[in-house]
XYZ file of C-alpha atoms in Angstrom:
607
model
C -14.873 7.565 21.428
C -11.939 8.170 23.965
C -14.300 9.714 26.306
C -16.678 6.831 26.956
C -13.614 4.579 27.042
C -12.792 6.814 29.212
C -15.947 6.669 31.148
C -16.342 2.609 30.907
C -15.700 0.799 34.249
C -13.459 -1.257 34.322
C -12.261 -3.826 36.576
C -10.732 -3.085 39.627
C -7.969 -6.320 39.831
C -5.339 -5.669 37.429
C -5.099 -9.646 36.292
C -8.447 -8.824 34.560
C -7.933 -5.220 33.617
C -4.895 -6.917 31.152
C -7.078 -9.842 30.519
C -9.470 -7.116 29.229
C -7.430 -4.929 27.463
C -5.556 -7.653 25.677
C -9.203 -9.311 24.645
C -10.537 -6.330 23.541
C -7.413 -5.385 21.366
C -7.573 -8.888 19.718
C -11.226 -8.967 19.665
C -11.774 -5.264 18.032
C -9.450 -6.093 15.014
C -10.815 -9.636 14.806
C -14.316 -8.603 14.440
C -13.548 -6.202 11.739
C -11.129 -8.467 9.987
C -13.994 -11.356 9.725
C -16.664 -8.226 9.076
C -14.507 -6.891 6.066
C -13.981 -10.512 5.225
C -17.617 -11.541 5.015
C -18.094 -8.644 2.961
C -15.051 -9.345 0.543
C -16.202 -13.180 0.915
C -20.039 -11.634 -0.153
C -18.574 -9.605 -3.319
C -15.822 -12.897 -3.984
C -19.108 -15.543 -4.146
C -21.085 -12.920 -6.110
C -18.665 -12.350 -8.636
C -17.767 -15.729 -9.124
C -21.698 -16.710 -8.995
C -21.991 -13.984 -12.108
C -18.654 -15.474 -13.650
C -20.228 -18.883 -13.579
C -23.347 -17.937 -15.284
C -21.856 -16.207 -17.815
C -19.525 -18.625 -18.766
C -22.335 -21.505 -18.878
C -24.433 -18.861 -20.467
C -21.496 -18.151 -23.668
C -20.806 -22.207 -23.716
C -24.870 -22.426 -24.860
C -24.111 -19.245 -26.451
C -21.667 -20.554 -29.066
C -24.033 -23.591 -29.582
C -27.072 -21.677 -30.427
C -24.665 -19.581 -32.688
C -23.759 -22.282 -34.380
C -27.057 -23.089 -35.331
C -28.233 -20.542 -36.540
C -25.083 -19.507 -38.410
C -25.774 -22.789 -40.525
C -29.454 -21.448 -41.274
C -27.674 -18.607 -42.025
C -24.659 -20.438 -44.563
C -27.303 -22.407 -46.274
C -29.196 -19.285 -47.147
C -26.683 -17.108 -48.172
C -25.562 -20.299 -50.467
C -28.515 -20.408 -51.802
C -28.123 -16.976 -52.676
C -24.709 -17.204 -54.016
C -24.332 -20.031 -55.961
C -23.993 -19.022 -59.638
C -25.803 -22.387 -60.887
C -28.380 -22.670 -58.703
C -29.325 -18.876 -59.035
C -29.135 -19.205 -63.301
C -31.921 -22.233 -62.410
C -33.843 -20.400 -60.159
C -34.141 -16.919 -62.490
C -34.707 -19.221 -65.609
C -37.517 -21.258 -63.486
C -39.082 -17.998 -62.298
C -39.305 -16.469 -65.987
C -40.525 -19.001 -67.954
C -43.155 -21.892 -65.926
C -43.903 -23.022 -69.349
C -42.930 -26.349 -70.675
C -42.188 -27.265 -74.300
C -41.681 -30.774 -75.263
C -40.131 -33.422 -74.077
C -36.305 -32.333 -74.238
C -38.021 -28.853 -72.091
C -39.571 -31.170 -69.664
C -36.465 -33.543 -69.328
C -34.453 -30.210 -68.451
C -36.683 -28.581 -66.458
C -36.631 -32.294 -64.480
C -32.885 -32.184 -64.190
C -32.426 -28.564 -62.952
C -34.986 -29.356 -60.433
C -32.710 -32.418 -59.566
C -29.343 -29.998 -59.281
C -31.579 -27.767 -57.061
C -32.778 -30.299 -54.798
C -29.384 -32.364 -54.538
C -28.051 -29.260 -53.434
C -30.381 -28.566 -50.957
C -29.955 -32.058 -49.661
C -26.160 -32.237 -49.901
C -26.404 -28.738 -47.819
C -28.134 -29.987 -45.039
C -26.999 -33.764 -44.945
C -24.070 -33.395 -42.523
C -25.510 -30.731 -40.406
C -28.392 -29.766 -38.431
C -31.615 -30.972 -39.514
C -32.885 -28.335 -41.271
C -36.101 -27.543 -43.671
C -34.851 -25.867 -46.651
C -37.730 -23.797 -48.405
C -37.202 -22.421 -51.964
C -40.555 -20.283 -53.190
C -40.460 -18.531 -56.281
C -42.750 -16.073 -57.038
C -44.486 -18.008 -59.883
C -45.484 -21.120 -57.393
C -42.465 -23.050 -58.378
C -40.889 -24.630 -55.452
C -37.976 -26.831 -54.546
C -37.833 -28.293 -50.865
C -35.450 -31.138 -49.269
C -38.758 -32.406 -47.703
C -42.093 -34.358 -49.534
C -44.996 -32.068 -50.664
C -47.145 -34.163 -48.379
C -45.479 -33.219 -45.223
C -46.427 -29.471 -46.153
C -47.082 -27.363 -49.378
C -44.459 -24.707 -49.366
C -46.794 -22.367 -50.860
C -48.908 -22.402 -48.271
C -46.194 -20.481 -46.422
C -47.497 -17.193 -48.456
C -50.502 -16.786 -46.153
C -48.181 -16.609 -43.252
C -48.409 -13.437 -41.738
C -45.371 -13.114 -42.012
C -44.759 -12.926 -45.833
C -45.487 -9.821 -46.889
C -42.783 -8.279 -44.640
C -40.142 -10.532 -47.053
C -40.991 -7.730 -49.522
C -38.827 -5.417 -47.242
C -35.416 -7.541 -47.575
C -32.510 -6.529 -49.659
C -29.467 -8.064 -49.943
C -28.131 -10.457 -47.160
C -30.781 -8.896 -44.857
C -32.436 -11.786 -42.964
C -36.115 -11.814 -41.290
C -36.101 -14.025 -38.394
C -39.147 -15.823 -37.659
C -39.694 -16.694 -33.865
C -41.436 -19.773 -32.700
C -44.775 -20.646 -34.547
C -46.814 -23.673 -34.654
C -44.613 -26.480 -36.427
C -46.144 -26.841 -39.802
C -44.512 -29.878 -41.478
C -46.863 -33.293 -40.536
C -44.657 -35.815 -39.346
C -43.093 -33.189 -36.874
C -45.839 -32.109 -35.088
C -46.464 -34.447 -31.978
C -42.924 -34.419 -30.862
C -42.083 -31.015 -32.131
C -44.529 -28.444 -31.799
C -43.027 -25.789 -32.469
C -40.386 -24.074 -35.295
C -37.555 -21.504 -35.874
C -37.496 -19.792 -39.664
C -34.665 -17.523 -41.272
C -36.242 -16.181 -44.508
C -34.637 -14.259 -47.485
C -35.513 -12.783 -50.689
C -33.884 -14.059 -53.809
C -33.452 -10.595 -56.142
C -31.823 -9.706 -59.439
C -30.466 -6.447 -59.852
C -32.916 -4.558 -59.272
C -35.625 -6.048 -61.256
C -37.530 -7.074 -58.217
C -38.103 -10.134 -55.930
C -37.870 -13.787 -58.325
C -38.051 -16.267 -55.019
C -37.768 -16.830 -51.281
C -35.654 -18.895 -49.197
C -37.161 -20.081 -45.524
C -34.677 -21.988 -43.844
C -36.488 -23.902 -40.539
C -35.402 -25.802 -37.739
C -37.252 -27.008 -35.283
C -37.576 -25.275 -31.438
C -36.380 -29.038 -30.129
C -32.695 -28.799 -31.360
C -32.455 -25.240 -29.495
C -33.795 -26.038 -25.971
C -31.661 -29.631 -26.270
C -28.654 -27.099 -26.603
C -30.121 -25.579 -23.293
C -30.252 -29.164 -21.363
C -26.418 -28.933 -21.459
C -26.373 -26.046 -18.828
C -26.033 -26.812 -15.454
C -29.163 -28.305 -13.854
C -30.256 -25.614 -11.775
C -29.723 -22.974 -14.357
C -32.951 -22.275 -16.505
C -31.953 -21.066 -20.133
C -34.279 -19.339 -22.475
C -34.442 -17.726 -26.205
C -36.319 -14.462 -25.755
C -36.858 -12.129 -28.736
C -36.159 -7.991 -28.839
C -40.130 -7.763 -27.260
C -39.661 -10.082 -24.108
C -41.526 -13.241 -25.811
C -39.957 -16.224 -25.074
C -39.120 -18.140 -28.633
C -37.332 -21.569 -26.885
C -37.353 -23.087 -23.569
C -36.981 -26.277 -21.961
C -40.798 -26.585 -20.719
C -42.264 -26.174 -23.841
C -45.491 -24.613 -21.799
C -43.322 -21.516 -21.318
C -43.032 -20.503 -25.201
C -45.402 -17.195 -26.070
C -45.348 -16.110 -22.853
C -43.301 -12.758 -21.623
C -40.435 -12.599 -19.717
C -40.541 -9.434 -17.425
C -36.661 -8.717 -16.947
C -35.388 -8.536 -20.289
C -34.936 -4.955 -20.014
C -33.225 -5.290 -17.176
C -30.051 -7.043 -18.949
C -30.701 -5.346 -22.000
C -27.805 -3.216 -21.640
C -25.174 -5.549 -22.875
C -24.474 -8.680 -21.757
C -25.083 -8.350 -18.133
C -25.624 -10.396 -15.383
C -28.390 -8.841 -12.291
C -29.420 -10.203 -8.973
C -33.704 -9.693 -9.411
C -36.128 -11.017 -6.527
C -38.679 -12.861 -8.063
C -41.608 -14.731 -5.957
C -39.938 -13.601 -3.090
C -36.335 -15.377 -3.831
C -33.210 -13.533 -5.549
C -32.064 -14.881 -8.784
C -29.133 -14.491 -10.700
C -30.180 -13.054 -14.304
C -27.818 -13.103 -16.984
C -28.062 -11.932 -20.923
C -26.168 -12.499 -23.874
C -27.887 -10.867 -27.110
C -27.393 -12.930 -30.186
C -25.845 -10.978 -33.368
C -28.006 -11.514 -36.039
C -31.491 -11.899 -34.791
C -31.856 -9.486 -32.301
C -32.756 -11.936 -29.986
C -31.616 -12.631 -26.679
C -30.469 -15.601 -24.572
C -31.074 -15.591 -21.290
C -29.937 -17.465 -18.021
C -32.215 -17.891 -14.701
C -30.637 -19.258 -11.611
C -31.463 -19.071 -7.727
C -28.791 -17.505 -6.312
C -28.603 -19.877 -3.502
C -27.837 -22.835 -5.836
C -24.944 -20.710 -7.894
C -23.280 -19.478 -4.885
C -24.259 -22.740 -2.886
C -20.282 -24.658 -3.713
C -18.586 -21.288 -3.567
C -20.061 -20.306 -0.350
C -19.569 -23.707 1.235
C -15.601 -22.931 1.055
C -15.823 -19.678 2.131
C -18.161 -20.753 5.024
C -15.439 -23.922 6.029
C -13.044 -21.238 5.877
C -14.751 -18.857 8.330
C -15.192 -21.403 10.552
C -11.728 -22.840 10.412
C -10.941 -19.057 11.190
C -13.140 -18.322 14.211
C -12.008 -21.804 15.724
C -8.287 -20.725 15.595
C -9.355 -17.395 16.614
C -10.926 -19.107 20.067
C -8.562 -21.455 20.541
C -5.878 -19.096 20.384
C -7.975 -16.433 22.811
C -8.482 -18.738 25.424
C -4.753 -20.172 25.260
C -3.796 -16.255 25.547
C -6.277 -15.973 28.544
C -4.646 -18.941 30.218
C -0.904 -17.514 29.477
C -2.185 -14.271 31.103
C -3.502 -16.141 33.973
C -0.186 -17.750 34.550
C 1.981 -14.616 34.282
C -0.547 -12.183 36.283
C -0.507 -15.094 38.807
C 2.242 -13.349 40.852
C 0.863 -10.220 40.627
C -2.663 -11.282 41.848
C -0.673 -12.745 45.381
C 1.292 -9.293 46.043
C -2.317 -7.726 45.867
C -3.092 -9.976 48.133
C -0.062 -9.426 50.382
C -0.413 -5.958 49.997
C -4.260 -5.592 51.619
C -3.455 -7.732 54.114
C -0.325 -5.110 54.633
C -3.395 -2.519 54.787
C -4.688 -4.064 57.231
C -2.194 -3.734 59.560
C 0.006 -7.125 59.257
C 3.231 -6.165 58.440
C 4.640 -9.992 59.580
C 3.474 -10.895 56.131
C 5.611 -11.116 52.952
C 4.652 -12.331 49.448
C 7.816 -14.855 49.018
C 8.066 -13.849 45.022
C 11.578 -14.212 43.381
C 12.575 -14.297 40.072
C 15.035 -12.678 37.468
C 12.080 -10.687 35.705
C 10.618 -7.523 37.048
C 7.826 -9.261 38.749
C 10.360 -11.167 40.817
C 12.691 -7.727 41.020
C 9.125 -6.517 42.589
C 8.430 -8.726 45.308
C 12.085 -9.148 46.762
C 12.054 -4.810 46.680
C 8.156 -5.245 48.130
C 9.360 -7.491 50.891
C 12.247 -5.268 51.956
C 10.332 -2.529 51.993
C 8.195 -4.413 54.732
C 10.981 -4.926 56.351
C 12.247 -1.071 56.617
C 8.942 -0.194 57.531
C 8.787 -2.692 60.440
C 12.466 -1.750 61.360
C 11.457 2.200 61.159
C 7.943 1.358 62.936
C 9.709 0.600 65.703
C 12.152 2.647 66.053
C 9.009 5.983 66.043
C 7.503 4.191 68.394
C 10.561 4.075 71.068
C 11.535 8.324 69.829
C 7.577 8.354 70.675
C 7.854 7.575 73.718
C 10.650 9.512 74.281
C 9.262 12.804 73.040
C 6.159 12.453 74.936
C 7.975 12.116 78.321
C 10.091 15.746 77.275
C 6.596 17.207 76.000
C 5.136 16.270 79.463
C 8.048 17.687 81.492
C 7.771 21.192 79.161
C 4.040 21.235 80.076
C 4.817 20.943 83.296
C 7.092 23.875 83.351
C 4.950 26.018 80.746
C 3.181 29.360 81.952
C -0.293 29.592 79.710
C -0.195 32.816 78.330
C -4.024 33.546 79.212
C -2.943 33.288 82.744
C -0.356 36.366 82.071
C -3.218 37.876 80.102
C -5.318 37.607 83.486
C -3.043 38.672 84.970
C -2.836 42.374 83.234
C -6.073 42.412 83.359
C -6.315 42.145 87.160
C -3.490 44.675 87.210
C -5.222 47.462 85.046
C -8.671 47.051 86.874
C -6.691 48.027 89.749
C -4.863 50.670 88.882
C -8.241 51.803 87.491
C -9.733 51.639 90.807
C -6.999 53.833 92.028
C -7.837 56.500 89.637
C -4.315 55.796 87.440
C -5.701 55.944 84.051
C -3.010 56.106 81.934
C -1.057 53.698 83.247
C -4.194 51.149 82.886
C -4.912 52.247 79.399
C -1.232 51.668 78.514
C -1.421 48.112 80.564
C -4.656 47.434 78.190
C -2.925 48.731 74.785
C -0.175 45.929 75.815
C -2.335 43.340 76.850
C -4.003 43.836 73.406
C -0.498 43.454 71.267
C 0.511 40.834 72.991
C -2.972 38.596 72.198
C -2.519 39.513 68.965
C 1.113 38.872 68.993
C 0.725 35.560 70.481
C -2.548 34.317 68.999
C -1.889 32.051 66.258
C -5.443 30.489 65.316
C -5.703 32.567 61.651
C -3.500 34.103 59.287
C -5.735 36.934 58.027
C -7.536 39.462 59.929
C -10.129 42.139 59.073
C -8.741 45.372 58.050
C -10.777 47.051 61.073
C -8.874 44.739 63.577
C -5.535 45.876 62.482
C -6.470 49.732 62.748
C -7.254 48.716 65.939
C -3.727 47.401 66.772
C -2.437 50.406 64.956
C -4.072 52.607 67.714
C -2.873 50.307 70.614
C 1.061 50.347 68.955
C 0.706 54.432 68.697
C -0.658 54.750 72.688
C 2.087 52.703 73.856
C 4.997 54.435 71.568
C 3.481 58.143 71.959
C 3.854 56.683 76.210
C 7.498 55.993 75.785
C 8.636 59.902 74.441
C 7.881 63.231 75.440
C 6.421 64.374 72.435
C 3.393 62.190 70.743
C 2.586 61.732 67.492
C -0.583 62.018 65.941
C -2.613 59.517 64.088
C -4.965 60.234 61.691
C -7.339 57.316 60.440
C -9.751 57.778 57.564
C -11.001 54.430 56.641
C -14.141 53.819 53.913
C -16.884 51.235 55.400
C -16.034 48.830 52.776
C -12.319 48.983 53.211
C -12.450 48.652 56.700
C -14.273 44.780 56.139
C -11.535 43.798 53.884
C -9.521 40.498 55.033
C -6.228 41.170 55.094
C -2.762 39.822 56.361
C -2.014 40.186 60.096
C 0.861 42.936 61.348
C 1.413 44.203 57.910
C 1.002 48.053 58.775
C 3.037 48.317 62.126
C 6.063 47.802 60.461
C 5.266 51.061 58.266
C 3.988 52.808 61.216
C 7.310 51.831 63.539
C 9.335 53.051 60.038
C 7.466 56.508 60.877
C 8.111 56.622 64.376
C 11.270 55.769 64.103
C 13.029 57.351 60.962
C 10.549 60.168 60.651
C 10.238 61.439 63.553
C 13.400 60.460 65.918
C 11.533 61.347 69.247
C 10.104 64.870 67.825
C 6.198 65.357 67.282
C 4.460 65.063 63.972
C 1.501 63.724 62.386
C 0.810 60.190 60.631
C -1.946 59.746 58.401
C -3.723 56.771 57.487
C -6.139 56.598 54.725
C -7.822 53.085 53.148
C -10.317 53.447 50.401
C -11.582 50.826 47.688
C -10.823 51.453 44.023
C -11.013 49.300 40.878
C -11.019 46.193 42.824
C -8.179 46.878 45.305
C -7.466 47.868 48.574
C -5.421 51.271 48.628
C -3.682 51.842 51.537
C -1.567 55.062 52.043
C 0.801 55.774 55.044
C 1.680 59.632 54.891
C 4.133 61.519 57.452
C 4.965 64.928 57.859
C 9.000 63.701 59.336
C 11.746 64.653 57.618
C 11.829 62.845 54.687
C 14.409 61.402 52.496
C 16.638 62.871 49.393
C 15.723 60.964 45.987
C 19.581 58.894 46.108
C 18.360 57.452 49.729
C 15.022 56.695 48.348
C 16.212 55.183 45.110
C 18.334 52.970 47.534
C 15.761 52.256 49.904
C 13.261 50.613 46.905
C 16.155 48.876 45.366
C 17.044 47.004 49.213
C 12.950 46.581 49.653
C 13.224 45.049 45.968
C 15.710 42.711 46.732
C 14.183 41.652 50.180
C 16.313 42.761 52.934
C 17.157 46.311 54.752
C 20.971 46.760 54.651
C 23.347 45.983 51.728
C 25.416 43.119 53.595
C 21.900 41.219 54.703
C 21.713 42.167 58.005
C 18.441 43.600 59.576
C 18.371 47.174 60.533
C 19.368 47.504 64.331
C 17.373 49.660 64.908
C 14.179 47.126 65.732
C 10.442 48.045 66.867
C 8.561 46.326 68.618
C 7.703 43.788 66.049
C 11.258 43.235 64.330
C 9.519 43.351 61.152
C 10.878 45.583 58.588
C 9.418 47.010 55.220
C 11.196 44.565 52.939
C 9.716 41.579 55.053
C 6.097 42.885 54.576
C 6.735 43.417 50.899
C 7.898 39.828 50.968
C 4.748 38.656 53.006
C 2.111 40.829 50.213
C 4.106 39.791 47.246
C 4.049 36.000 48.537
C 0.227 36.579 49.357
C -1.099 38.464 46.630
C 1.392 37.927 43.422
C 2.502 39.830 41.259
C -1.176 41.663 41.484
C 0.700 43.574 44.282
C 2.243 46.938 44.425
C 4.198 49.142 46.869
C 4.798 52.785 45.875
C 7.140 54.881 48.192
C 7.736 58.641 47.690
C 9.368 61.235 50.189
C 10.803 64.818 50.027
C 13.606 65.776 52.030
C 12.222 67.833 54.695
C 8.673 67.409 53.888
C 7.832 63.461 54.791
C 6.922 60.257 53.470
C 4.267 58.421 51.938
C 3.975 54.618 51.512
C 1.227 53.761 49.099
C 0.271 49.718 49.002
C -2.101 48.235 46.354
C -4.095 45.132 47.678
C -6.114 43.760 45.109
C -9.767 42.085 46.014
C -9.692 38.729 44.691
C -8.341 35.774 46.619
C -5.021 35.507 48.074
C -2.473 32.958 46.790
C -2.174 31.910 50.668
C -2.138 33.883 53.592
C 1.653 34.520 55.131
């Protein structure tokens, strides 16, 4: 990520550059603040869209519970109350009649039975109470002619009453409404049934409590208009509903919230809605909420969405007020830009006129001061100039170019030639040579062949200066020989052997350069007199601390360069590094040898 930072352009005037950078580091945390935001804000409206439903969903819940919990108290009164059960059993083993006091009994326990019934279900819910017994005897809080109750044994149903024990209750989903007067405005029914036992002599009787489907989907009109509540049994059937078209039919997604009372987002007909369950106790059944999640989270995400935009309008207004505070600080900055390229350009009469106790201010005042040293300093070159140009033309004048004294020895040599004086021309050419070298300036590093070469000329002229010469012996490899090297760095070793070695007595120096391991050996070997190992532990320690003679003077006794060993140590060291090496050995009486180690690779700089 730093890299293409890195790599962006940016602006070249610093007024945007800051405009830019302060932008982007309100912008970058702005954008993720509103992004994690809108996704908090997404889970918030969710949540509370699922909160919502569930709570309308357990306010119808405790409704419909209520409900059926009174088909549920009437039945288990029926099966609990002493007096009505000594009735019942009596009515179911003996249908017979005798006389007219067994009649008038039989009339009045049908009368306790059936005021109970009706003082049961007087102050509640309207309810069909059903009470079958298993010789045809019936008692009902509802007239014969609205419905037999015996007809109810070729439900189909019935037979699965025979299963029942106890308090266990068969719940009877919605059927065709059977009882007359009910029909047109209530098609369809709700039935709890029961078995009336004793002991365990078998089934005497039934009880069938009904309600009708009417009083459950009224309890549903008190959710919230755009929620659609249903009664949907353990197989996905839908038992109640406000469209009464909907009963019978399935209900896809019921095992979707089967799981508890949970609530699902489910596209259906290509829009999301909000499905939530709550399974009812007893019955197995299940109610169930459908809303469009658009219309549940339409009020919550209206806030959230004022919100937002109350939040991106401060966020703009305070951006551009920041942009226009920028603008008004960088203000001074943008005019000493301005000053300064027009100081590029070569007026220096301008200044930027900026004062003030903050650094900007501290800026221009030290800006415009430095114009004015510059000017003042300007001038001031220009006049020493003028005045060093005049003394350089008067040294010209006066100067003898050193190819004219080259010409010079050259003239002289071809005519000493012409008079048959050899020597003395090959010793004018030897010098002519040094001195060209000496004098030419143009490159700091020479091939190794060219400073053999000089090696030869500096022995000619030396071995021309004594009586008795000393010998040279050169063995140089081809690839040694094109090696770029320092200039002057052997004569100084070679003068050491004239000098030292030899003191105006013959001998022999031998010079060897060979390529080995990626370095330049170079070895310097005289057959002089030598040194004992106390001089030559002294001489490495002086060449090791850079200078000839213990007090730091140079050795008097000077060649013809002036250059001695610890300066051309010095030079390679400075050159090469620490990759350098200088190995001196001698024997008293028996010479010296120098040995230098050069390595290939490229010099640090060229001394």
């Amino acid at each position: 990520m730093w890299k293409r930072l890195r790599k962006m352009r940016l602006p070249r005037s610093f007024r945007l550059n800051l405009m830019f950078a302060a932008v982007t580091c309100i912008l970058i945390p702005a954008c993720l603040s509103l992004m994690i935001y809108n996704s908090l804000t997404k889970n918030a409206i969710k949540e509370q869209a699922v909160t919502n439903s569930q709570e309308s969903l357990q306010l119808v819940n405790g409704y419909v519970s209520h409900l059926f919990n009174y088909m549920l108290d009437i039945a288990n009164y029926v099966q609990m109350d002493a007096e009505m059960n000594a009735i019942l059993k009596e009515s179911a083993s003996d249908p017979i009649v005798n006389g007219p006091d067994g009649e008038y009994e039989r009339f009045m326990d049908r009368s306790k039975v059936t005021d109970k019934i009706d003082h049961l279900t007087l102050g509640g819910e309207k309810c069909y109470v059903t009470i079958l017994l298993k010789n045809g005897t019936f008692y009902t809080n509802y007239p014969v002619y609205d419905y037999h109750p015996t007809d109810l044994m070729a439900e189909p149903w019935f037979d699965r009453l025979n299963r029942l024990y106890g308090f266990e209750s068969h719940w009877i989903g919605s059927t065709p409404t059977v009882f007359r007067s009910e029909q047109r405005n209530n098609p369809y029914q709700i039935s709890l049934a029961r078995t009336l036992r004793e002991g365990d002599a078998g089934i005497y009787g039934y009880v069938i409590v009904t309600i009708l489907e009417n009083q459950v989907n009224q309890i549903f009109a008190n959710a919230p208009l755009d929620q659609e509540t249903m009664l949907v049994d353990s197989g996905g059937r839908i038992l109640s509903h406000p469209n009464g078209a909907q009963i019978g039919k399935y209900f896809p997604y019921l095992h979707q919230i089967s799981e508890g009372n949970r609530s699902r987002i489910i596209p259906i007909d290509g829009e999301n809605y909000l499905v939530s369950g709550h399974a009812l106790p007893y019955s197995g059944w299940t109610l169930v909420a459908l809303t469009p999640y658009k219309k549940a989270v339409f009020k919550i995400n209206t806030i959230f969405n004022r919100v937002f935009l109350f939040q991106l309008g401060s966020f703009f207004t305070f951006l551009l007020l920041l942009l226009y505070i920028l603008q008004r600080f960088t203000k001074p900055l943008v005019r000493l830009g301005k000053v300064a390229n027009t100081v590029q350009r070569g007026e220096l009469g301008v200044r930027s006129h900026i004062r003030g106790p903050d650094e900007i201010g501290q800026l221009g005042l030290s800006f415009d001061l430095m114009l004015d040293k510059v000017k003042a300093m300007i001038d001031e070159i220009t006049v020493t100039e003028m005045r060093k140009r005049k003394a350089e033309l008067l040294m010209l004048q006066a100067q003898i170019n050193p190819h004219f004294l080259f010409n010079v020895l050259n003239s002289i040599r071809m005519k000493m030639m012409g008079k048959g004086d050899r020597e003395s021309a090959e010793m004018i050419s030897s010098l002519s040579k040094l001195l060209r070298m000496t004098i030419s300036r143009d490159k700091g590093s020479i091939g190794f062949h060219e400073e053999v070469e000089t090696i030869r000329d500096y022995v000619r002229l030396m071995n021309m200066r004594q009586k008795e010469k000393v010998a040279l012996d050169i063995d140089v490899t081809t690839d040694a020989a094109m090696m770029p090297v320092p200039r002057f760095f052997l004569q100084p070793l070679i003068e050491n052997a004239l000098i030292h070695a030899f003191y105006q007595s013959a001998g022999m120096i031998v010079l060897r350069a060979w390529v080995r391991n990626r370095q330049l050996v170079v070895m310097v070997e005289d057959n002089g007199e030598g040194m004992n190992q106390a001089d030559l532990q002294a001489l490495r320690q002086k060449i090791a601390c850079g200078r000839e003679r213990p007090d730091g003077e140079v050795d008097s006794r000077k060649g013809f360069s002036g250059i001695g060993l610890a300066n051309v140590y010095e030079r390679l060291h400075m050159t090469y590094g620490d990759s350098f090496q200088m190995e001196m050995d001698s024997e008293q009486g028996k010479g010296t040898r120098i040995t230098l180690l050069i390595p290939m690779e490229e010099a640090h700089s060229i001394v």
